[in-house]
Every structure is written in structure tokens, then in C-alpha cells.
Coordinates of C-alpha atoms in Angstrom, one line a residue:
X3 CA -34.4 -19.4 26.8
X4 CA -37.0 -17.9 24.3
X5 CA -36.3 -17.9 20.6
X6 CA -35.8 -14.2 21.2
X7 CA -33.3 -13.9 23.6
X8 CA -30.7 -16.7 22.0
X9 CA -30.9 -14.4 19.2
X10 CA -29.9 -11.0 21.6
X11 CA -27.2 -13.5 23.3
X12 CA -25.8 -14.4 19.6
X13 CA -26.3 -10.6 18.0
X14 CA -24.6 -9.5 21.5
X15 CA -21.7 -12.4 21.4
X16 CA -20.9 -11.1 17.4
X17 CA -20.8 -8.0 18.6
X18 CA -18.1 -8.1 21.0
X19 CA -16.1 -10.5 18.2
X20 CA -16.0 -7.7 15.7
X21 CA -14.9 -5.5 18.3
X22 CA -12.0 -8.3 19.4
X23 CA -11.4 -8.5 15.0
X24 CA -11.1 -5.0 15.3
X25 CA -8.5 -4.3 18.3
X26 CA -6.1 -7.6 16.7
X27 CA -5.9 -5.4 13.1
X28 CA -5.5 -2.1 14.7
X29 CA -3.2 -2.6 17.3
X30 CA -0.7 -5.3 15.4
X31 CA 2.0 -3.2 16.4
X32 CA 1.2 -2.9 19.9
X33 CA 0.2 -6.6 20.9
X34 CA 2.7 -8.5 22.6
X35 CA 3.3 -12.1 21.1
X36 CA 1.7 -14.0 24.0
X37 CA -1.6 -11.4 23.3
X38 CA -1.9 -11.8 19.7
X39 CA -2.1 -15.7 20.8
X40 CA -4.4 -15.3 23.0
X41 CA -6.8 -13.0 20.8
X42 CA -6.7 -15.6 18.0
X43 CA -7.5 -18.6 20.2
X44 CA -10.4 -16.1 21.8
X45 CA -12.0 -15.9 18.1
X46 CA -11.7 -19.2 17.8
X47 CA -13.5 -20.0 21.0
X48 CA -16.0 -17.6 20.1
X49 CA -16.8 -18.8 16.6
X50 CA -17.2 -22.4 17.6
X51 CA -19.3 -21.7 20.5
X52 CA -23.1 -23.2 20.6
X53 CA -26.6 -20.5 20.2
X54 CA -27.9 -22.0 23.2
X55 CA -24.6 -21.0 25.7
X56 CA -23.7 -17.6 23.7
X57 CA -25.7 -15.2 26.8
X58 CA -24.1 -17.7 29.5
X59 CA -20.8 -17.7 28.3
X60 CA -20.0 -13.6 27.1
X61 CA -19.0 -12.6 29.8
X62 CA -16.0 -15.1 30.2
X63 CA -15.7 -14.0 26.7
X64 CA -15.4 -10.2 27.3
X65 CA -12.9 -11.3 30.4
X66 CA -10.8 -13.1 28.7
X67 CA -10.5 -10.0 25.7
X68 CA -9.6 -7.3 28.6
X69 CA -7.2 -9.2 30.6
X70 CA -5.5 -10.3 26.5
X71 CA -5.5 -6.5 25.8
X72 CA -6.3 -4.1 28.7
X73 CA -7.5 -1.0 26.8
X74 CA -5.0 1.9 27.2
X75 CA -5.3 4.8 29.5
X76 CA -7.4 7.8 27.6
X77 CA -8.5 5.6 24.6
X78 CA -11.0 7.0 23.1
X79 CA -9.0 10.4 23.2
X80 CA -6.4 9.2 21.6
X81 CA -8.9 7.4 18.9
X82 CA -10.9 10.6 18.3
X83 CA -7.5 12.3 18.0
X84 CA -6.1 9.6 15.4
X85 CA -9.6 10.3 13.9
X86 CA -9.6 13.7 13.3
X87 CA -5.8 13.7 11.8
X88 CA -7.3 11.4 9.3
X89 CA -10.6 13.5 8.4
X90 CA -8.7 16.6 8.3
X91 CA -6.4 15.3 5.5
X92 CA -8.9 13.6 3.6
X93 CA -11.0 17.1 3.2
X94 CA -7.7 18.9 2.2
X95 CA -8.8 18.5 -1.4
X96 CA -8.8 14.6 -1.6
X97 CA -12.0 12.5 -2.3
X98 CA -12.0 9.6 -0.1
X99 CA -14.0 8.1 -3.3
X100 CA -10.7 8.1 -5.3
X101 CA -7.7 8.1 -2.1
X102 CA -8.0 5.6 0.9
X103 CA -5.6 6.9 3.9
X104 CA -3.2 4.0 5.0
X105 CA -1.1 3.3 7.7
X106 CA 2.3 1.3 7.5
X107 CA 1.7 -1.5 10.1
X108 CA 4.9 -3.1 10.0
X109 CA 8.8 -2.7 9.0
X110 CA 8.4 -4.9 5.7
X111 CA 9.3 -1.7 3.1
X112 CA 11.6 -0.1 4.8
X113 CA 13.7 1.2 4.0
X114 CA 11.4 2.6 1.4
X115 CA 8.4 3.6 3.8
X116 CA 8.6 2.7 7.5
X117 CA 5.9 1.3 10.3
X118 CA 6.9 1.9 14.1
X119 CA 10.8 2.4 13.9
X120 CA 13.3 4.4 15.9
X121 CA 16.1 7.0 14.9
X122 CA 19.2 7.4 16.5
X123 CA 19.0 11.1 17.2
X124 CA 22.8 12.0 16.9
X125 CA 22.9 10.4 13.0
X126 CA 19.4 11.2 12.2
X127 CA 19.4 12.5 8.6
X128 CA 16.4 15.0 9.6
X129 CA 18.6 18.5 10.3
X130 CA 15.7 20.0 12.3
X131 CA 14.6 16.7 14.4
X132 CA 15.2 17.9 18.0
X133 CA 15.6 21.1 17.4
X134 CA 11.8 22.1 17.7
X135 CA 9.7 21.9 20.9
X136 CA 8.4 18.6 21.7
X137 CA 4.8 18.9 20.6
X138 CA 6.2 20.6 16.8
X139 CA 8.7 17.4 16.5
X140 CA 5.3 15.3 17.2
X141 CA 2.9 17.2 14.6
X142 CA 5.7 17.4 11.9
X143 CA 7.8 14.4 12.4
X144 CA 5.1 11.8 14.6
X145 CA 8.4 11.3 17.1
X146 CA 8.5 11.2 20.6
X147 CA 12.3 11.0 22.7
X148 CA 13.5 8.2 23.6
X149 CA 16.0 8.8 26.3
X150 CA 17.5 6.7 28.9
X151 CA 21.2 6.2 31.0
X152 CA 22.4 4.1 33.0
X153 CA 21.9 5.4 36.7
X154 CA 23.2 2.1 39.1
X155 CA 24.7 -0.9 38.2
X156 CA 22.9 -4.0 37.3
X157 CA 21.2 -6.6 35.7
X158 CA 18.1 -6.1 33.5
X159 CA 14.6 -8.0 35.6
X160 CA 13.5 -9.5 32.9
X161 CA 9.8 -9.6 34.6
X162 CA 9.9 -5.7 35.5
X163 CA 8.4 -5.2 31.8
X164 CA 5.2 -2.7 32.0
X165 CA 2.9 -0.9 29.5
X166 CA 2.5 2.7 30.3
X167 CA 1.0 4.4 28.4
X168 CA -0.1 7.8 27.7
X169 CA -2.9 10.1 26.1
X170 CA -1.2 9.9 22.8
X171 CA 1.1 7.1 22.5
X172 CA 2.2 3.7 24.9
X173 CA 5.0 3.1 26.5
X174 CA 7.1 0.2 28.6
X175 CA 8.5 0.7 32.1
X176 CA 11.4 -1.9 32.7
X177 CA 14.0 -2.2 35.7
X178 CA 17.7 -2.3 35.6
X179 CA 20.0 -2.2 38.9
X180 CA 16.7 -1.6 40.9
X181 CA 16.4 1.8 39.1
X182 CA 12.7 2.1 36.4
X183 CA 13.4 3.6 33.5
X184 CA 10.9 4.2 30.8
X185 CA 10.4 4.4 27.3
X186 CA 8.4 5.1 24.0
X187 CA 6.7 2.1 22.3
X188 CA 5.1 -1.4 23.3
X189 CA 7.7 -4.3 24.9
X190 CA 8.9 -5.7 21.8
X191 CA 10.3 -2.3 20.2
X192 CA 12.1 -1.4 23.5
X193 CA 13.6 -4.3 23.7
X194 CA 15.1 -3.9 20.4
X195 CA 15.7 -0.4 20.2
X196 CA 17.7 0.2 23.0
X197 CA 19.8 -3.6 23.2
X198 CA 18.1 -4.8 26.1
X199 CA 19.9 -8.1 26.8
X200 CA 18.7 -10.5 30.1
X201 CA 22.4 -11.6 31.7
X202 CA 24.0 -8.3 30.8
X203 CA 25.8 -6.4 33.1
X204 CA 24.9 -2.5 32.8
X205 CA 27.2 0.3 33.2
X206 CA 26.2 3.9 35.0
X207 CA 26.7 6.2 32.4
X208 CA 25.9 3.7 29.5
X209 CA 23.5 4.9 27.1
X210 CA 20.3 3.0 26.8
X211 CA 18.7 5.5 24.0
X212 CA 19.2 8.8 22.5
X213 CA 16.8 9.3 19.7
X214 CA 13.4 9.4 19.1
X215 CA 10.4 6.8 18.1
X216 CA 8.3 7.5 15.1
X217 CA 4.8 6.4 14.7
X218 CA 5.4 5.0 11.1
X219 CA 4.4 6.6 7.4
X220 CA 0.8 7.6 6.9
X221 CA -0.1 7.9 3.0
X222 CA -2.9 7.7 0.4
X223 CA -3.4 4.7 -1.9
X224 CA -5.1 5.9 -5.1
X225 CA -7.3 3.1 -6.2
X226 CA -8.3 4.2 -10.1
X227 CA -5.3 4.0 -11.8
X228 CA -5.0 -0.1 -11.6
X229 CA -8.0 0.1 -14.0
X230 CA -6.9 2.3 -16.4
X231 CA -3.2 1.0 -16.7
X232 CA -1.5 -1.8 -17.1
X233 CA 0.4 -2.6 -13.4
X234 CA 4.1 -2.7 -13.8
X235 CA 7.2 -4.8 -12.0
X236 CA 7.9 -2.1 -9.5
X237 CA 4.5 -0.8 -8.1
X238 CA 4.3 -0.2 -4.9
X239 CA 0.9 -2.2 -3.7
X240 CA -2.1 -2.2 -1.3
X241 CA -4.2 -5.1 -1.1
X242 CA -6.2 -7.0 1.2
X243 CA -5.4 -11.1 2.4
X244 CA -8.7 -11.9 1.8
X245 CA -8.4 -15.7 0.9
X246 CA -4.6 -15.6 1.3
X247 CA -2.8 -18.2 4.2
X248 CA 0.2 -18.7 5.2
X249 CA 1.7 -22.1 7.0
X250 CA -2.4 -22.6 7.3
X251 CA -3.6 -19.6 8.8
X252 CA -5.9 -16.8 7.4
X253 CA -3.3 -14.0 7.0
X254 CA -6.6 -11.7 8.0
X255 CA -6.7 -13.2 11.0
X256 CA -2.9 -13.6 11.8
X257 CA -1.6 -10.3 10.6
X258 CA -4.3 -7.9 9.3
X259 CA -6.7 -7.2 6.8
X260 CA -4.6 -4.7 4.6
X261 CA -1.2 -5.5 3.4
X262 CA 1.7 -2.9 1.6
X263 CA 4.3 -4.8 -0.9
X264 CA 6.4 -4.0 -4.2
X265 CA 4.6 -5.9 -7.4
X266 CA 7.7 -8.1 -8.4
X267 CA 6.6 -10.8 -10.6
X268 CA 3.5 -10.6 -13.2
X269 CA 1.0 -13.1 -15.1
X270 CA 2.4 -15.6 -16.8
X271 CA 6.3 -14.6 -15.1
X272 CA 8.1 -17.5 -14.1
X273 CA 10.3 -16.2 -10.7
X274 CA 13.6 -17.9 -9.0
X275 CA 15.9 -16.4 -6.2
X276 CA 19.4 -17.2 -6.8
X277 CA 22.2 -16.1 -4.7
X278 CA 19.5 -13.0 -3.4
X279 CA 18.7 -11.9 -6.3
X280 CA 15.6 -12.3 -8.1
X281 CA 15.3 -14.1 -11.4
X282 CA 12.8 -13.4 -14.2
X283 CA 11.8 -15.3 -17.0
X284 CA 8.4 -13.2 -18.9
X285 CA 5.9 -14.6 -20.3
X286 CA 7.2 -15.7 -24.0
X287 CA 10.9 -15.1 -23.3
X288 CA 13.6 -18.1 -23.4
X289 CA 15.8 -16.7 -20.1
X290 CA 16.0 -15.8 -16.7
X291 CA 17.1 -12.1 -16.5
X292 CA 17.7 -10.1 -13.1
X293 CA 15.2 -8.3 -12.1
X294 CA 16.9 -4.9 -11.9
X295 CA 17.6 -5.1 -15.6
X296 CA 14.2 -5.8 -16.4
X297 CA 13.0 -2.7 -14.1
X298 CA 14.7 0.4 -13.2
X299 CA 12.7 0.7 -10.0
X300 CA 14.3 -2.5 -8.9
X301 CA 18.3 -0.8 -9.1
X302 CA 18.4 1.0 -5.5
X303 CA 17.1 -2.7 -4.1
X304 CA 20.1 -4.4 -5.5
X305 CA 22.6 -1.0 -4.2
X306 CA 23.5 -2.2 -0.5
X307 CA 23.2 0.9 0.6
X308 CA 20.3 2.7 3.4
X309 CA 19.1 -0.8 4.4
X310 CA 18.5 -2.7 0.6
X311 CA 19.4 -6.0 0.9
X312 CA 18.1 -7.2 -2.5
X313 CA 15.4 -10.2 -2.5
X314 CA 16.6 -12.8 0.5
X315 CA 16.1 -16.7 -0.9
X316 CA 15.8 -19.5 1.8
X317 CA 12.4 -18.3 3.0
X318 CA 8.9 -19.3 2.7
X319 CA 7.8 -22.3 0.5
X320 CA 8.1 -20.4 -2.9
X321 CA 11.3 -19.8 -4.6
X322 CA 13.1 -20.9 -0.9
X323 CA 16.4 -22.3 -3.1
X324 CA 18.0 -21.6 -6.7
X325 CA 16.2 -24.9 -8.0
X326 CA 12.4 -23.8 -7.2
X327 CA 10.7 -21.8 -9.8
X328 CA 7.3 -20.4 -9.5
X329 CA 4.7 -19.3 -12.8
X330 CA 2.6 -16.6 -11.4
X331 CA -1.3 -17.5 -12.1
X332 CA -3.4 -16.1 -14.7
X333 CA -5.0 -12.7 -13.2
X334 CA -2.1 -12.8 -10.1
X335 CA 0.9 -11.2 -8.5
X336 CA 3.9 -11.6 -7.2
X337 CA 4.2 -9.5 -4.1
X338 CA 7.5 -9.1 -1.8
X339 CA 8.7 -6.4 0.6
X340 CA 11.7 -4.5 0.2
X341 CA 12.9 -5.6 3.5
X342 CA 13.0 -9.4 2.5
X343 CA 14.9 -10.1 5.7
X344 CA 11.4 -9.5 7.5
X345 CA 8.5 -9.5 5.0
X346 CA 6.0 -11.9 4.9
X347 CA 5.3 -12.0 1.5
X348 CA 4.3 -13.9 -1.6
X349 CA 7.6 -16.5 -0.6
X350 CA 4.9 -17.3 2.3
X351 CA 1.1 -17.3 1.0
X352 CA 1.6 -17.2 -2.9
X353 CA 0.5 -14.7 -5.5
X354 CA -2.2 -12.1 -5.0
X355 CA -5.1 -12.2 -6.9
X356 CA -6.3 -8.9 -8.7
X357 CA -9.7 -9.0 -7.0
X358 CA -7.6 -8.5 -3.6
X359 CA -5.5 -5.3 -5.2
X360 CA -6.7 -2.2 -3.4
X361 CA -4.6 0.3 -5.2
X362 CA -1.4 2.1 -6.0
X363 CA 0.1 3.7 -3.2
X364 CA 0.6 7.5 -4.2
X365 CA 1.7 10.2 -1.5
X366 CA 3.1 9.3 2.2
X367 CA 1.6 13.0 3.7
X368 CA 2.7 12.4 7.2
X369 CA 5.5 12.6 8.8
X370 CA 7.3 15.1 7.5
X371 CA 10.7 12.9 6.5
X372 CA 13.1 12.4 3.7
X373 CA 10.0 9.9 2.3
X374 CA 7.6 13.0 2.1
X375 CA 5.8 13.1 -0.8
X376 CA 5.5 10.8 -4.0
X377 CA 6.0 7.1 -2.6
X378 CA 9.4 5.5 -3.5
X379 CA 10.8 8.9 -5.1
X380 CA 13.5 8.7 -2.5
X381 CA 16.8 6.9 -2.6
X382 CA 18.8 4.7 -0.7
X383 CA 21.1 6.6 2.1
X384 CA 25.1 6.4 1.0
X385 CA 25.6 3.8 3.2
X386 CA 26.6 0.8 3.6
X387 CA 23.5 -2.0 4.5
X388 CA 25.1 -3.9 6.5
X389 CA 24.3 -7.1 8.8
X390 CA 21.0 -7.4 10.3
X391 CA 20.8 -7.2 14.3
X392 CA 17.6 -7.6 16.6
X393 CA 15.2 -7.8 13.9
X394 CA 16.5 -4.7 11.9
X395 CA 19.5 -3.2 10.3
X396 CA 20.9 -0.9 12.4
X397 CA 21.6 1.7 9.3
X398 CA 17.6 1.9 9.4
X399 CA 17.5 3.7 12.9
X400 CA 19.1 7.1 10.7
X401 CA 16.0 7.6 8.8

């Protein structure tokens, strides 16, 4: 092989890896467990493999990334679509040079601002959710139903699972009794939204679902105001992992590029968790004060209402028990999610350093929901938190 065609075989092997990057950030929400696995070990593979056996070996590369994460019926409409959603904001006035349009990827703020996460449509707190046309309750409120009973008795077949997915949005197939039935959103937010147990003996008449799935909070992140202003205990952040691991991985690699968390500890604090709540000593002071008297935004955290739970010790390998305090670093910052139950956060991968920060973020524009408009104005629902089940609190599934 000529000097010139190892260097086609390597350009064309890189290419298909950005493209593999690309698909593992995007669709974080949509990857199954086993296909995340299987995307990292595939970059892995790829990275280490030799000049001289790049052109041999792409096309058990390329294999290997379609049969990981088969690309979804009407792809490209649905990323031209996602596209143009995006442009059209930005030119309502914005300048992308000031605003960068963000997606939540996961449910680590909520109850503040929320990724992929159902509502229960009969204690939804939206009073016109349902009550428009289908394709109006998409454009306003990013929901599509979710709505399943029991038709025969049975067992769930827990290998029945399927991805079906549509022009817009995916969704799973799954068997119960011998009768499909099938629902918004990828295997692992089925599973949790509507109970699905292996063993279980279902009813006919039982109610799998009766709500809707929303696509998550879209906002803008302005990025000037971190230069002009000091940062404050309470910001709501953007910033990338670049340089950040957790239990030895690159979090860019495990999680994404582009992380959303609430500023909680600053230069020169030093932070402690003690009985879930979160200790501060600032720089130059003699005690450890809760956080929520040092900071007013911190107050609805600490209420135990709408799905705050306060900041969860016993996680992570930073402040993980009432003896271990942590001195944030010169130039760093102390970053945790408001859902500490399921955050992956500075407990995990340490402070942020200020090169990373990306911006504050500003205005959630889409969907329209009680979180419309300036982030974090809203406050937490009158109820009662809660215990967590399946990965969430069931109190979230009303907003």
C-alpha cells in the first residue's frame, strides 16, 4: 500500500470515528446500556488500531457501529427537522455569538429543568395538555401519548423488547400475555415509566400508561456574563468535561461533551455533606454554615417538596461521609445537580475548572411548561418529595 493510500485508509477510518463520537453524544438518551458499551470499546478499537491495517479493517469498523446503533427509520428527516427548530430560534432576535442553544440530556436538574421524562396525564399540572390536537401538544409542549392497557393476561417476555421508531421520535414495542403493545421513548424509559416488572402477573384492564413523554427542556446559555461578573453559589451552569474523569474514564467519552449543574461551592470554599445537607465553610470564615443560609437560591432545594431532595451524601469519592471535606482549587467549582439522587457530579470527577465553564444558562424557550422562561424562576410543586422509585421520584412525572 502506497504512502498515499494509508493516508486515504487513516483520513477515511477518522472519519467514520467522529461520526461514531458524534452519534454516542447525541443520542445519550437513546442508547441502550449494552450499546453505549459497545460504542466505547468501538473507539477504543479504533484509536489503537495500526496505519498500515486502517483500509483493511473499516469496514468491520463501520459493521460493528451499525449493528451497536442501527440508524432510525427517517433520520435525516428528523435531523433536518431538529435543525431547523434550532435555526429558527436562534434568528428570532438572538446572536448565536452571545446565546448557545442547549438541550437537557439527562434527569440530573430536575426538578428544576428536565431531559426525557414522562407526565402522568390525569395530575399533570399543564391545564391545556391533552386538550389540543396531537401535533399542537407536540409543537407547544414536545409530548407525545403514552397510552397502554392491559388486553389478556400475562407475563411480561422480557426478550419481546423492540425499537420502533418513527419520523419524529423512537419508540419500544414489548409483549405482555402474547398481546404487543407500544410506546414512546427508547427501552430504558418504558421500562420505567410504565412499571414494567419481569415475573409480574398483569391484569386486563390494568393501566400500563396514561400520560404523555416529553422530549426534555431546550434553552439558551448566555456565555458573556461569566466575564463580567463575579459567579455566585447558585448559578445554574454549562460547561464542558474536557479533562474531567470519573472512576477513570473521560466523562467526554462516557457521558457527553456538555454538562448542566448548579455552582454550589467556590474558590477557596471548603464543602462537607452532613445528614444531606450541604456544609460551607468560605474562604476566611471559622464555620461550616448550611448552604441555604448562605444562598437564597439554595431554600426550595432544602423544601421537600416537587422532587428536592437536598444534596444526597454517601456518593462519589468527594464529601461521600460527614468526616470528608473538600477545598475547592484556585480558579474551580463545585458543581452538583439538583437531583443528587441521580447526578453525576463534582461528588464523582471533582471541581470544574473555569477554562471548562461555557456559560450561564438564561431562558428554557421550548417546551412551553411551568419552566418557560427565565431558568430556575420556578418553584417547587406543594408536594411532598417523597421516596425515590425506578430511577425517579414519582412526584416528577406531574411536571
Amino acid at each position: 500500500m502506497t504512502f498515499w493510500q494509508k493516508h486515504c485508509a487513516r483520513k477515511k477510518l477518522t472519519k467514520l470515528r467522529t461520526e461514531i463520537r458524534l452519534c454516542r453524544h447525541n443520542d445519550d438518551d437513546l442508547l441502550g446500556a449494552e450499546a453505549k458499551r459497545e460504542l466505547d470499546a468501538l473507539l477504543g478499537d479504533m484509536k489503537a488500531v495500526p496505519a498500515a491495517e486502517c483500509g483493511r479493517r473499516y469496514d468491520e469498523f463501520a459493521s460493528r457501529f451499525r449493528k451497536a446503533a442501527p440508524p432510525y427509520r427517517h433520520q435525516a428527516i428528523r435531523g433536518l427537522l431538529d435543525l431547523l427548530l434550532v435555526v429558527g430560534a436562534v434568528a428570532f432576535g438572538i446572536r448565536a455569538l452571545f446565546l448557545q442553544p442547549f438541550r437537557i440530556p439527562t434527569s440530573s436538574m430536575q426538578p428544576t429543568l428536565y431531559g426525557i421524562h414522562y407526565i402522568d396525564g390525569g395530575r399533570s399540572k399543564n391545564p391545556l395538555l391533552g386538550k389540543l390536537p396531537g401535533p399542537l401538544d407536540w409543537l407547544l409542549f414536545s409530548t407525545r401519548r403514552a397510552e397502554a392497557t392491559i388486553k389478556t393476561p400475562g407475563e411480561l417476555d422480557v426478550n419481546s423488547f423492540r425499537a420502533a421508531g418513527s419520523m419524529l421520535a423512537d419508540s419500544t414495542s414489548f409483549t405482555i400475555g402474547g398481546t404487543k403493545y407500544k410506546l414512546p421513548g427508547d427501552e430504558r424509559k418504558v421500562i420505567e415509566y410504565a412499571d414494567l416488572e419481569a415475573g409480574r402477573s398483569y391484569r386486563p384492564g390494568e393501566k400500563l400508561a396514561d400520560g404523555y413523554l416529553s422530549m426534555g427542556d431546550h434553552l439558551f446559555v448566555e456565555r458573556w456574563s461569566i466575564y463580567l461578573t463575579p459567579l455566585r453559589r447558585g448559578d445554574v451552569m454549562v460547561f464542558t468535561t474536557e479533562g474531567l474523569e470519573a472512576d477513570g474514564r473521560k466523562l467526554a467519552d462516557l457521558s457527553g461533551f456538555f454538562y448542566i449543574k448548579r455552582l454550589v461551592g467556590l474558590p477557596g470554599d471548603t464543602l462537607k455533606i452532613v445528614g444531606n445537607v450541604l456544609m460551607i465553610k468560605p474562604a476566611g470564615e471559622e464555620k461550616f454554615r448550611p448552604v441555604y443560609e448562605i444562598e437564597p437560591a439554595f431554600e426550595k432545594l432544602y423544601s421537600g417538596k416537587g422532587g428536592y431532595q437536598g444534596h444526597l451524601g454517601g456518593m462519589g469519592s468527594l464529601i461521600a461521609s460527614p468526616q470528608q471535606e473538600y477545598v475547592v482549587p484556585k480558579d474551580h467549582y463545585f458543581m452538583m445537580g439538583d437531583n443528587s439522587q441521580f447526578s453525576l457530579d463534582s461528588r464523582f470527577f471533582g471541581a470544574v475548572p473555569r477554562r471548562n465553564l461555557v456559560g450561564r444558562a438564561w431562558v428554557a424557550f421550548w417546551p412551553f411548561s411551568r419552566r418557560w422562561g427565565l431558568v430556575d424562576r420556578a418553584g417547587a410543586l406543594d408536594v411532598p418529595t417523597g421516596r425515590a422509585e425506578k430511577g425517579t421520584f414519582p412526584v416528577m412525572y406531574r411536571q
